[in-house]
């Protein structure tokens, strides 16, 4: 399960990439993350896979807070970004 509550990511002083999103993804659920360029999709995913720290809010993967125990989260998930070499 993925639980996201009031997630915010701000770069610098005035660039808000993610602005207070909240959503849940149940175990086994198929979930699409759609939106225009610059909507914060990649930033949100990077927070969920522990590549970025959120500015505010919480994100949990499998019941584990991504900021409190990132290593445990990484052991549960796999992530291949857009430009990964195979």
Tab-separated table of C-alpha atoms in Angstrom:
chain	number	residue	atom	x	y	z
A	1	UNK	CA	0.000	0.000	0.000
A	2	UNK	CA	1.114	3.536	-0.737
A	3	UNK	CA	-0.199	6.357	1.433
A	4	UNK	CA	0.556	9.989	0.617
A	5	UNK	CA	-0.721	12.824	2.806
A	6	UNK	CA	-0.365	16.548	2.066
A	7	UNK	CA	2.919	15.978	0.210
A	8	UNK	CA	4.856	19.123	-0.717
A	9	UNK	CA	8.170	19.617	-2.486
A	10	UNK	CA	9.593	23.105	-2.931
A	11	UNK	CA	12.863	23.800	-4.731
A	12	UNK	CA	14.687	26.915	-3.631
A	13	UNK	CA	12.461	29.660	-2.308
A	14	UNK	CA	9.695	29.801	-4.877
A	15	UNK	CA	9.427	26.719	-7.114
A	16	UNK	CA	6.700	24.395	-5.849
A	17	UNK	CA	6.903	21.082	-7.716
A	18	UNK	CA	4.358	19.196	-5.585
A	19	UNK	CA	1.662	21.141	-3.774
A	20	UNK	CA	-0.137	19.227	-1.041
A	21	UNK	CA	-1.239	16.049	-2.821
A	22	UNK	CA	-2.981	13.227	-0.977
A	23	UNK	CA	-3.744	9.759	-2.348
A	24	UNK	CA	-3.764	6.045	-1.493
A	25	UNK	CA	-2.895	3.041	-3.631
A	26	UNK	CA	-4.136	-0.270	-2.234
A	27	UNK	CA	-2.110	-3.467	-2.480
A	28	UNK	CA	-2.726	-5.023	-5.897
A	29	UNK	CA	-4.417	-1.908	-7.267
A	30	UNK	CA	-3.415	-0.635	-10.714
A	31	UNK	CA	-2.770	3.093	-10.455
A	32	UNK	CA	-2.013	5.594	-13.226
A	33	UNK	CA	-0.104	8.768	-12.473
A	34	UNK	CA	-1.056	11.172	-15.265
A	35	UNK	CA	-0.657	14.894	-15.813
A	36	UNK	CA	0.970	17.561	-17.958
A	37	UNK	CA	4.685	18.308	-17.968
A	38	UNK	CA	5.669	20.074	-14.766
A	39	UNK	CA	2.741	18.713	-12.751
A	40	UNK	CA	5.020	17.005	-10.208
A	41	UNK	CA	4.649	13.367	-11.285
A	42	UNK	CA	8.369	12.590	-11.422
A	43	UNK	CA	9.071	14.525	-8.236
A	44	UNK	CA	6.376	12.562	-6.399
A	45	UNK	CA	7.744	9.245	-7.657
A	46	UNK	CA	11.280	10.257	-6.634
A	47	UNK	CA	10.015	10.985	-3.130
A	48	UNK	CA	8.237	7.609	-2.985
A	49	UNK	CA	11.391	5.743	-4.046
A	50	UNK	CA	13.476	7.747	-1.531
A	51	UNK	CA	15.543	9.671	-4.121
A	52	UNK	CA	14.236	13.024	-2.821
A	53	UNK	CA	13.113	14.267	0.566
A	54	UNK	CA	9.736	15.989	0.771
A	55	UNK	CA	9.521	19.551	2.047
A	56	UNK	CA	6.354	18.695	3.993
A	57	UNK	CA	3.756	15.968	4.325
A	58	UNK	CA	4.164	12.220	4.635
A	59	UNK	CA	4.599	9.297	2.281
A	60	UNK	CA	4.472	5.658	3.320
A	61	UNK	CA	5.219	2.588	1.217
A	62	UNK	CA	4.182	-0.739	2.688
A	63	UNK	CA	3.453	1.039	5.957
A	64	UNK	CA	6.983	2.469	6.207
A	65	UNK	CA	7.628	6.210	6.182
A	66	UNK	CA	9.968	7.004	3.280
A	67	UNK	CA	11.921	9.546	5.333
A	68	UNK	CA	12.111	7.535	8.567
A	69	UNK	CA	13.451	4.289	7.058
A	70	UNK	CA	14.434	4.757	3.399
A	71	UNK	CA	16.514	1.569	3.323
A	72	UNK	CA	13.517	-0.556	4.286
A	73	UNK	CA	11.464	1.103	1.538
A	74	UNK	CA	14.219	0.474	-1.027
A	75	UNK	CA	14.266	-3.222	-0.121
A	76	UNK	CA	10.563	-3.471	-1.029
A	77	UNK	CA	10.504	-1.663	-4.367
A	78	UNK	CA	12.236	-1.492	-7.712
A	79	UNK	CA	12.616	1.681	-9.753
A	80	UNK	CA	13.953	2.228	-13.257
A	81	UNK	CA	13.878	5.871	-14.308
A	82	UNK	CA	13.259	7.092	-17.833
A	83	UNK	CA	16.924	7.213	-18.840
A	84	UNK	CA	18.219	4.036	-17.205
A	85	UNK	CA	20.696	2.050	-19.295
A	86	UNK	CA	19.857	-1.585	-19.863
